[in-house]
Amino acid sequence: MSPAPARTTDAAILAAARDLLDEGGPDAVTMQAVAVRVGVRAPSLYKHVVSRDALLRAVAEDGIVEIGAALAAVVRGEDPASDLRAMAHAFRSWAHRTPNRYRHVFASSRAADRPPTGLAAAAVAPLLESCAMLVGPERALEAARLLTAYVHGFTSMELAEGFGLGGSVDSAFAFGVDTLVGALGGASERAAGRVAGSDPGGAAA
Amino acid sequence: MSPAPARTTDAAILAAARDLLDEGGPDAVTMQAVAVRVGVRAPSLYKHVVSRDALLRAVAEDGIVEIGAALAAVVRGEDPASDLRAMAHAFRSWAHRTPNRYRHVFASSRAADRPPTGLAAAAVAPLLESCAMLVGPERALEAARLLTAYVHGFTSMELAEGFGLGGSVDSAFAFGVDTLVGALGGASERAAGRVAGSDPGGAAA
DNA sequence: ACCTGAACACCGTTCAAGT
DNA sequence: ACCTGAACACCGTTCAAGT
């Protein structure tokens, strides 16, 4: 009945590709290398994966989910401003832990069949929620976009050593996050007469 | 005396690689394709270029210089705030014109022998100058870093269709730029008691 | 001094054949 | 139903040989 039982798994193949990417960048994730890791010959992978590109796309989508989990893990739900700061630092910390995968996640999405944007939307859900609490639901989107653009841009240039300016990078990042979150909260309070946050407890780190 | 005159040029090879990258992305710039464009066989390229990686690196460095020129071209030197806004839009416009090269420029700089950071420093020189005029020389660096991070982050996510949120993208970008430039200028005036800009002429677009 | 054909190692992928 | 060896097309790169 089962002439040739499966000697590997879709999940094992995905994990092998993910690890190879983390360790050596995109060039290191060859079908041969993946096959060796899961204990199989390269052609057998095509029973589990349609192509190398599709495999790399799956790794990228998995990375998006991981980032979303990392963001959701640090929200405390007390003060939106401190939650936003925490998410910004969690995001950058994830990128520092797995720089190759971070680059890959944001470099993907070629023109050819786009990755489901639903995943990305789910990943930024906690961010949007905190932004809604800070600036109100009608301005949540632009606030999230401003913060995400800054955090990703800073991290991306940091990993690329781009525009290699001197100075302390950690404090520069924190300065930018504090400035943006403060500007968003302050502008919102001024514009809409709202007071951000309900619990005045000292959750601000 | 000249048994085999050069049938191509370093510059022609660089231009061919640049055009192929613009048209079809990194995968399209094969040594074979470059050779066809310059009218030569693939092995001959190695008399002009040490490797495909080196050629792609040269394309990236050339792109950095191009971006720097695009930034420098829009400064008018009257109002630093409006110059910064103009540079932000010029940067994004360059990315829209050549998205493949933009991605490549910011994706390069692998761990292996880094590109000369001097090029990047020269490219952002006009930005730093306007920032110095706006917030003072001692805060110019962090202001430039904040703006660059936002502009690059926004553009990068836009090209990747990352976190595909709805809404008008053009006005969202302009809103972010105006907010940041305004916050930097305002904060500077408040903190240091300075008045930004010397000519109050209406150069603000 | 540069160009060329032939060759090498490596890659992604296909496929008929095994079990 | 999955795995395998062999094969194909393609890639970057090397090199002896041409002129």
Short mmCIF file of C-alpha atoms (C1' of nucleotides) in Angstrom, two decimals:
data_model
loop_
_atom_site.label_atom_id
_atom_site.label_comp_id
_atom_site.label_asym_id
_atom_site.label_seq_id
_atom_site.Cartn_x
_atom_site.Cartn_y
_atom_site.Cartn_z
CA MET A 1 0.00 0.00 0.00
CA SER A 2 2.77 2.47 0.78
CA PRO A 3 5.58 1.62 -1.63
CA ALA A 4 7.76 4.61 -0.72
CA PRO A 5 6.93 6.33 2.56
CA ALA A 6 7.79 10.03 2.77
CA ARG A 7 11.32 10.44 4.12
CA THR A 8 10.91 14.14 4.75
CA THR A 9 8.27 16.79 5.41
CA ASP A 10 7.20 20.12 3.99
CA ALA A 11 7.92 21.61 7.40
CA ALA A 12 11.40 20.08 7.56
CA ILE A 13 12.22 21.46 4.12
CA LEU A 14 10.98 24.91 5.09
CA ALA A 15 13.03 24.84 8.29
CA ALA A 16 16.16 23.73 6.43
CA ALA A 17 15.77 26.51 3.89
CA ARG A 18 15.17 29.01 6.67
CA ASP A 19 18.28 27.94 8.57
CA LEU A 20 20.44 27.98 5.45
CA LEU A 21 19.23 31.48 4.67
CA ASP A 22 20.00 32.64 8.19
CA GLU A 23 23.47 31.14 8.09
CA GLY A 24 24.67 32.01 4.61
CA GLY A 25 22.24 34.28 2.84
CA PRO A 26 20.18 33.51 -0.26
CA ASP A 27 23.10 32.04 -2.21
CA ALA A 28 23.50 29.35 0.44
CA VAL A 29 20.00 27.97 0.06
CA THR A 30 20.52 25.70 -2.93
CA MET A 31 18.25 22.72 -3.56
CA GLN A 32 21.26 20.50 -3.03
CA ALA A 33 22.03 22.01 0.37
CA VAL A 34 18.40 21.79 1.45
CA ALA A 35 18.26 18.16 0.31
CA VAL A 36 21.34 17.25 2.33
CA ARG A 37 19.85 18.86 5.45
CA VAL A 38 16.64 16.84 5.24
CA GLY A 39 18.41 13.62 4.22
CA VAL A 40 17.16 13.28 0.67
CA ARG A 41 18.32 13.86 -2.91
CA ALA A 42 17.65 17.17 -4.60
CA PRO A 43 15.05 15.96 -7.14
CA SER A 44 12.90 14.58 -4.33
CA LEU A 45 12.30 18.10 -3.05
CA TYR A 46 10.06 18.75 -6.02
CA LYS A 47 7.50 16.37 -4.56
CA HIS A 48 7.11 18.87 -1.72
CA VAL A 49 7.94 22.24 -3.29
CA VAL A 50 7.09 23.59 -6.70
CA SER A 51 10.37 25.47 -7.19
CA ARG A 52 13.25 27.11 -5.38
CA ASP A 53 11.58 30.49 -5.80
CA ALA A 54 8.40 29.20 -4.20
CA LEU A 55 10.42 27.78 -1.32
CA LEU A 56 12.13 31.11 -0.74
CA ARG A 57 8.76 32.82 -0.88
CA ALA A 58 7.45 30.48 1.79
CA VAL A 59 10.44 31.36 3.95
CA ALA A 60 9.63 35.05 3.50
CA GLU A 61 5.99 34.53 4.47
CA ASP A 62 7.06 32.56 7.51
CA GLY A 63 9.34 35.44 8.45
CA ILE A 64 6.44 37.89 8.24
CA VAL A 65 4.46 35.73 10.63
CA GLU A 66 7.45 35.56 12.99
CA ILE A 67 7.80 39.33 12.98
CA GLY A 68 4.12 39.72 13.73
CA ALA A 69 4.43 37.37 16.68
CA ALA A 70 7.45 39.26 17.95
CA LEU A 71 5.48 42.50 17.84
CA ALA A 72 2.40 41.04 19.50
CA ALA A 73 4.55 39.54 22.26
CA VAL A 74 5.64 42.90 23.66
CA VAL A 75 2.35 44.80 23.82
CA ARG A 76 1.11 45.23 27.38
CA GLY A 77 -2.09 47.05 26.55
CA GLU A 78 -1.70 49.76 29.15
CA ASP A 79 -0.07 52.73 27.46
CA PRO A 80 -0.16 52.83 23.63
CA ALA A 81 2.90 55.08 23.40
CA SER A 82 5.05 52.69 25.40
CA ASP A 83 3.64 49.75 23.45
CA LEU A 84 4.62 51.43 20.19
CA ARG A 85 8.12 52.07 21.47
CA ALA A 86 8.38 48.45 22.57
CA MET A 87 7.21 47.18 19.19
CA ALA A 88 9.72 49.37 17.40
CA HIS A 89 12.56 47.93 19.45
CA ALA A 90 11.24 44.37 19.09
CA PHE A 91 11.15 44.82 15.34
CA ARG A 92 14.73 46.05 15.18
CA SER A 93 15.81 43.32 17.58
CA TRP A 94 14.32 40.63 15.32
CA ALA A 95 16.23 42.10 12.39
CA HIS A 96 19.47 42.02 14.37
CA ARG A 97 18.93 38.39 15.34
CA THR A 98 18.29 37.24 11.77
CA PRO A 99 19.66 39.88 9.39
CA ASN A 100 19.70 37.66 6.32
CA ARG A 101 16.09 36.68 6.74
CA TYR A 102 15.10 40.26 7.48
CA ARG A 103 16.66 41.42 4.24
CA HIS A 104 14.99 38.59 2.39
CA VAL A 105 11.53 39.29 3.81
CA PHE A 106 11.64 42.91 2.70
CA ALA A 107 13.45 42.26 -0.56
CA SER A 108 10.93 39.68 -1.75
CA SER A 109 7.62 40.31 -3.37
CA ARG A 110 8.81 40.45 -6.92
CA ALA A 111 6.39 41.41 -9.63
CA ALA A 112 5.52 37.74 -10.29
CA ASP A 113 2.61 36.39 -8.29
CA ARG A 114 2.60 38.54 -5.22
CA PRO A 115 2.59 37.08 -1.68
CA PRO A 116 -0.71 37.26 0.12
CA THR A 117 -0.89 40.69 1.69
CA GLY A 118 -3.18 39.24 4.33
CA LEU A 119 -0.17 37.87 6.17
CA ALA A 120 1.47 41.26 6.37
CA ALA A 121 -1.79 42.84 7.45
CA ALA A 122 -2.11 40.36 10.29
CA ALA A 123 1.50 41.00 11.30
CA VAL A 124 0.94 44.72 11.74
CA ALA A 125 -2.44 44.34 13.47
CA PRO A 126 -1.05 45.01 16.96
CA LEU A 127 0.75 48.06 15.62
CA LEU A 128 -2.43 49.44 14.09
CA GLU A 129 -4.30 48.83 17.31
CA SER A 130 -1.83 50.78 19.41
CA CYS A 131 -1.80 53.57 16.83
CA ALA A 132 -5.58 53.73 16.95
CA MET A 133 -5.40 54.11 20.70
CA LEU A 134 -2.79 56.83 20.41
CA VAL A 135 -4.08 59.00 17.57
CA GLY A 136 -7.63 57.79 17.02
CA PRO A 137 -8.93 55.25 14.51
CA GLU A 138 -9.18 57.65 11.57
CA ARG A 139 -5.48 58.56 11.74
CA ALA A 140 -4.22 55.14 12.84
CA LEU A 141 -3.22 54.08 9.34
CA GLU A 142 -1.02 57.04 8.53
CA ALA A 143 0.55 56.91 11.97
CA ALA A 144 1.35 53.23 11.53
CA ARG A 145 2.77 53.91 8.09
CA LEU A 146 4.96 56.73 9.41
CA LEU A 147 6.32 54.61 12.24
CA THR A 148 6.82 51.49 10.11
CA ALA A 149 8.59 53.46 7.41
CA TYR A 150 10.99 54.98 9.91
CA VAL A 151 11.71 51.77 11.78
CA HIS A 152 12.19 49.69 8.65
CA GLY A 153 14.21 52.39 6.96
CA PHE A 154 16.53 52.80 9.91
CA THR A 155 16.98 49.05 10.31
CA SER A 156 17.48 48.47 6.62
CA MET A 157 20.16 51.10 6.32
CA GLU A 158 21.77 49.91 9.50
CA LEU A 159 22.05 46.34 8.17
CA ALA A 160 23.37 47.58 4.84
CA GLU A 161 25.79 49.87 6.65
CA GLY A 162 24.27 52.37 4.28
CA PHE A 163 25.25 56.01 4.41
CA GLY A 164 27.74 54.96 7.07
CA LEU A 165 27.53 57.88 9.40
CA GLY A 166 29.17 57.71 12.77
CA GLY A 167 27.64 58.14 16.21
CA SER A 168 25.82 55.80 18.54
CA VAL A 169 23.30 53.78 16.57
CA ASP A 170 21.25 52.47 19.47
CA SER A 171 20.55 55.85 20.99
CA ALA A 172 19.94 57.36 17.56
CA PHE A 173 17.24 54.79 16.94
CA ALA A 174 15.65 55.34 20.34
CA PHE A 175 15.77 59.08 19.78
CA GLY A 176 13.92 58.74 16.50
CA VAL A 177 11.28 56.43 17.94
CA ASP A 178 10.69 58.67 20.93
CA THR A 179 10.48 61.73 18.71
CA LEU A 180 7.98 60.15 16.33
CA VAL A 181 5.79 58.61 19.00
CA GLY A 182 5.87 61.84 20.94
CA ALA A 183 5.03 63.89 17.86
CA LEU A 184 2.14 61.59 16.95
CA GLY A 185 0.72 61.60 20.46
CA GLY A 186 1.25 65.31 20.94
CA ALA A 187 -0.20 66.24 17.56
CA SER A 188 -3.19 64.02 18.20
CA GLU A 189 -3.90 65.56 21.58
CA ARG A 190 -3.59 69.03 20.12
CA ALA A 191 -5.65 68.33 17.01
CA ALA A 192 -8.48 66.26 18.47
CA GLY A 193 -8.46 67.30 22.11
CA ARG A 194 -8.09 63.71 23.14
CA VAL A 195 -6.07 62.30 26.01
CA ALA A 196 -4.19 59.20 24.90
CA GLY A 197 -4.40 56.15 27.08
CA SER A 198 -6.87 55.36 29.84
CA ASP A 199 -4.60 54.02 32.56
CA PRO A 200 -2.13 56.68 33.76
CA GLY A 201 -0.02 53.98 35.43
CA GLY A 202 3.72 54.29 34.86
CA ALA A 203 4.16 51.67 32.13
CA ALA A 204 6.37 53.94 30.04
CA ALA A 205 9.86 52.39 29.88
CA MET B 1 51.87 46.61 -32.15
CA SER B 2 48.18 46.21 -31.32
CA PRO B 3 47.38 42.63 -32.22
CA ALA B 4 43.84 42.73 -30.81
CA PRO B 5 42.40 46.19 -30.24
CA ALA B 6 39.78 46.52 -27.51
CA ARG B 7 36.33 45.91 -28.97
CA THR B 8 34.54 47.21 -25.88
CA THR B 9 35.01 49.51 -22.90
CA ASP B 10 34.70 49.35 -19.15
CA ALA B 11 32.10 52.09 -19.40
CA ALA B 12 30.11 50.24 -22.06
CA ILE B 13 30.07 47.10 -19.92
CA LEU B 14 28.92 49.06 -16.89
CA ALA B 15 26.18 50.74 -18.90
CA ALA B 16 25.00 47.41 -20.32
CA ALA B 17 24.84 45.85 -16.87
CA ARG B 18 23.00 48.90 -15.54
CA ASP B 19 20.42 48.78 -18.33
CA LEU B 20 19.88 45.03 -17.96
CA LEU B 21 19.36 45.50 -14.23
CA ASP B 22 16.85 48.28 -14.83
CA GLU B 23 14.95 46.22 -17.37
CA GLY B 24 14.87 42.78 -15.79
CA GLY B 25 16.28 42.84 -12.29
CA PRO B 26 19.44 41.13 -11.02
CA ASP B 27 18.65 37.78 -12.66
CA ALA B 28 18.69 39.43 -16.07
CA VAL B 29 22.26 40.67 -15.78
CA THR B 30 24.13 37.55 -16.82
CA MET B 31 27.61 37.71 -18.24
CA GLN B 32 26.21 36.30 -21.47
CA ALA B 33 23.57 39.04 -21.73
CA VAL B 34 26.11 41.76 -20.96
CA ALA B 35 28.48 40.33 -23.57
CA VAL B 36 25.77 40.34 -26.25
CA ARG B 37 24.96 43.98 -25.49
CA VAL B 38 28.54 45.13 -25.91
CA GLY B 39 29.17 42.90 -28.92
CA VAL B 40 31.65 40.46 -27.46
CA ARG B 41 31.81 36.90 -26.06
CA ALA B 42 31.28 36.32 -22.37
CA PRO B 43 34.85 35.29 -21.49
CA SER B 44 36.17 38.55 -22.89
CA LEU B 45 34.40 40.48 -20.16
CA TYR B 46 36.91 39.17 -17.66
CA LYS B 47 39.55 41.36 -19.27
CA HIS B 48 37.54 44.35 -18.04
CA VAL B 49 35.79 43.08 -14.92
CA VAL B 50 37.05 40.82 -12.18
CA SER B 51 33.73 39.02 -11.63
CA ARG B 52 29.97 39.34 -11.99
CA ASP B 53 29.72 40.32 -8.33
CA ALA B 54 32.25 43.11 -8.84
CA LEU B 55 30.32 44.32 -11.87
CA LEU B 56 27.09 44.44 -9.88
CA ARG B 57 28.90 46.28 -7.12
CA ALA B 58 30.10 48.86 -9.61
CA VAL B 59 26.51 49.31 -10.78
CA ALA B 60 25.45 49.88 -7.17
CA GLU B 61 28.17 52.46 -6.60
CA ASP B 62 27.22 54.22 -9.79
CA GLY B 63 23.63 54.30 -8.54
CA ILE B 64 24.71 55.94 -5.30
CA VAL B 65 26.45 58.67 -7.27
CA GLU B 66 23.34 59.13 -9.41
CA ILE B 67 21.15 59.50 -6.33
CA GLY B 68 23.53 62.05 -4.89
CA ALA B 69 23.38 64.05 -8.10
CA ALA B 70 19.58 63.88 -8.11
CA LEU B 71 19.53 65.26 -4.58
CA ALA B 72 22.02 68.01 -5.31
CA ALA B 73 20.09 69.06 -8.40
CA VAL B 74 17.01 70.18 -6.47
CA VAL B 75 18.54 72.28 -3.70
CA ARG B 76 17.96 75.98 -4.21
CA GLY B 77 19.81 77.15 -1.13
CA GLU B 78 17.18 79.59 0.05
CA ASP B 79 15.01 77.74 2.57
CA PRO B 80 16.49 74.59 4.13
CA ALA B 81 13.06 73.19 4.97
CA SER B 82 11.84 73.40 1.41
CA ASP B 83 15.16 72.04 0.15
CA LEU B 84 14.77 69.03 2.44
CA ARG B 85 11.25 68.43 1.19
CA ALA B 86 12.47 68.70 -2.40
CA MET B 87 15.29 66.23 -1.77
CA ALA B 88 12.90 63.76 -0.18
CA HIS B 89 10.66 63.85 -3.23
CA ALA B 90 13.61 63.69 -5.62
CA PHE B 91 14.87 60.61 -3.81
CA ARG B 92 11.53 58.85 -4.05
CA SER B 93 11.18 59.93 -7.66
CA TRP B 94 14.53 58.35 -8.54
CA ALA B 95 13.41 55.11 -6.93
CA HIS B 96 10.20 55.17 -8.95
CA ARG B 97 12.10 55.73 -12.17
CA THR B 98 14.54 52.85 -11.60
CA PRO B 99 13.01 50.52 -8.99
CA ASN B 100 15.25 47.57 -9.76
CA ARG B 101 18.39 49.62 -9.39
CA TYR B 102 17.06 51.28 -6.25
CA ARG B 103 16.48 47.90 -4.62
CA HIS B 104 19.91 46.77 -5.73
CA VAL B 105 21.71 49.83 -4.38
CA PHE B 106 20.22 49.36 -0.92
CA ALA B 107 20.38 45.57 -0.95
CA SER B 108 24.10 45.49 -1.75
CA SER B 109 26.93 45.91 0.65
CA ARG B 110 27.27 42.28 1.59
CA ALA B 111 29.67 41.32 4.31
CA ALA B 112 32.46 40.70 1.76
CA ASP B 113 34.63 43.67 0.98
CA ARG B 114 32.38 46.62 1.65
CA PRO B 115 31.81 49.39 -0.89
CA PRO B 116 33.64 52.63 -0.16
CA THR B 117 31.45 54.54 2.25
CA GLY B 118 32.97 57.70 0.89
CA LEU B 119 30.63 57.56 -2.08
CA ALA B 120 27.57 57.38 0.13
CA ALA B 121 28.91 60.18 2.28
CA ALA B 122 29.32 62.37 -0.77
CA ALA B 123 25.81 61.51 -1.94
CA VAL B 124 24.22 62.72 1.29
CA ALA B 125 26.36 65.82 1.57
CA PRO B 126 23.64 68.19 0.30
CA LEU B 127 21.20 66.59 2.73
CA LEU B 128 23.54 67.12 5.64
CA GLU B 129 24.10 70.72 4.63
CA SER B 130 20.39 71.54 4.58
CA CYS B 131 19.94 69.74 7.90
CA ALA B 132 22.74 71.79 9.40
CA MET B 133 21.00 74.95 8.24
CA LEU B 134 17.70 73.79 9.69
CA VAL B 135 18.68 72.36 13.09
CA GLY B 136 22.25 73.50 13.59
CA PRO B 137 25.48 71.63 12.86
CA GLU B 138 25.56 69.66 16.10
CA ARG B 139 22.16 68.06 15.42
CA ALA B 140 22.50 67.83 11.63
CA LEU B 141 23.57 64.21 11.68
CA GLU B 142 20.67 62.84 13.66
CA ALA B 143 18.23 64.95 11.66
CA ALA B 144 19.64 63.61 8.40
CA ARG B 145 19.48 60.09 9.75
CA LEU B 146 15.86 60.49 10.80
CA LEU B 147 14.81 61.89 7.44
CA THR B 148 16.80 59.37 5.42
CA ALA B 149 15.43 56.47 7.41
CA TYR B 150 11.87 57.61 6.88
CA VAL B 151 12.24 58.35 3.19
CA HIS B 152 14.10 55.15 2.41
CA GLY B 153 11.78 53.07 4.58
CA PHE B 154 8.68 54.48 2.95
CA THR B 155 10.09 54.03 -0.55
CA SER B 156 11.39 50.55 0.14
CA MET B 157 8.08 49.31 1.50
CA GLU B 158 6.25 51.02 -1.30
CA LEU B 159 8.34 49.23 -3.94
CA ALA B 160 7.93 45.92 -2.15
CA GLU B 161 4.22 46.57 -1.78
CA GLY B 162 5.04 45.69 1.81
CA PHE B 163 2.40 45.85 4.47
CA GLY B 164 0.02 46.71 1.65
CA LEU B 165 -2.20 49.21 3.36
CA GLY B 166 -4.66 51.22 1.35
CA GLY B 167 -4.97 54.97 1.03
CA SER B 168 -3.27 57.52 -1.19
CA VAL B 169 0.45 56.82 -1.24
CA ASP B 170 1.61 60.14 -2.67
CA SER B 171 -0.13 62.29 -0.09
CA ALA B 172 0.86 59.91 2.71
CA PHE B 173 4.50 60.39 1.76
CA ALA B 174 4.18 64.15 1.54
CA PHE B 175 2.40 64.19 4.89
CA GLY B 176 5.23 62.26 6.52
CA VAL B 177 7.91 64.47 5.02
CA ASP B 178 6.12 67.67 6.02
CA THR B 179 5.56 66.34 9.53
CA LEU B 180 9.19 65.35 10.01
CA VAL B 181 10.68 68.49 8.52
CA GLY B 182 8.23 70.57 10.52
CA ALA B 183 8.99 68.71 13.73
CA LEU B 184 12.75 69.06 13.19
CA GLY B 185 12.54 72.75 12.40
CA GLY B 186 10.09 73.48 15.19
CA ALA B 187 12.01 71.48 17.77
CA SER B 188 15.21 73.20 16.77
CA GLU B 189 13.75 76.67 17.06
CA ARG B 190 12.26 75.85 20.43
CA ALA B 191 15.39 74.15 21.79
CA ALA B 192 18.07 76.53 20.55
CA GLY B 193 16.17 79.74 20.04
CA ARG B 194 17.28 79.85 16.43
CA VAL B 195 15.30 81.00 13.41
CA ALA B 196 15.79 78.66 10.48
CA GLY B 197 16.66 80.14 7.11
CA SER B 198 17.92 83.59 6.27
CA ASP B 199 15.81 84.49 3.25
CA PRO B 200 12.09 84.59 4.08
CA GLY B 201 11.27 84.49 0.35
CA GLY B 202 8.43 82.17 -0.60
CA ALA B 203 10.48 79.27 -1.92
CA ALA B 204 8.41 76.73 -0.05
CA ALA B 205 6.68 74.58 -2.69
"C1'" DA C 1 46.94 42.97 -25.39
"C1'" DC C 2 42.52 41.68 -26.08
"C1'" DC C 3 39.35 38.15 -28.05
"C1'" DT C 4 37.75 33.38 -28.74
"C1'" DG C 5 36.13 28.32 -28.47
"C1'" DA C 6 36.30 24.71 -25.59
"C1'" DA C 7 35.97 23.05 -21.23
"C1'" DC C 8 34.85 22.68 -16.07
"C1'" DA C 9 32.10 22.86 -12.01
"C1'" DC C 10 27.76 24.01 -10.42
"C1'" DC C 11 23.02 25.11 -10.51
"C1'" DG C 12 17.64 24.34 -11.05
"C1'" DT C 13 14.72 21.18 -13.01
"C1'" DT C 14 12.72 17.01 -15.60
"C1'" DC C 15 11.80 12.27 -16.10
"C1'" DA C 16 11.78 7.44 -16.62
"C1'" DA C 17 12.63 3.93 -13.53
"C1'" DG C 18 12.67 1.81 -9.12
"C1'" DT C 19 10.22 0.24 -4.70
"C1'" DA D 1 3.22 7.70 -3.65
"C1'" DC D 2 7.58 9.15 -2.87
"C1'" DC D 3 12.54 8.53 -3.94
"C1'" DT D 4 16.46 8.03 -7.13
"C1'" DG D 5 20.17 8.32 -10.93
"C1'" DA D 6 20.80 10.17 -15.15
"C1'" DA D 7 20.26 13.79 -18.05
"C1'" DC D 8 19.40 18.69 -19.88
"C1'" DA D 9 19.91 23.56 -20.16
"C1'" DC D 10 22.12 27.26 -18.16
"C1'" DC D 11 25.29 29.77 -15.42
"C1'" DG D 12 30.08 31.88 -13.87
"C1'" DT D 13 34.67 31.22 -14.75
"C1'" DT D 14 39.30 29.41 -16.58
"C1'" DC D 15 42.60 28.77 -20.09
"C1'" DA D 16 45.23 27.58 -23.98
"C1'" DA D 17 45.21 29.26 -28.44
"C1'" DG D 18 44.57 32.65 -31.88
"C1'" DT D 19 45.65 37.40 -33.95
#
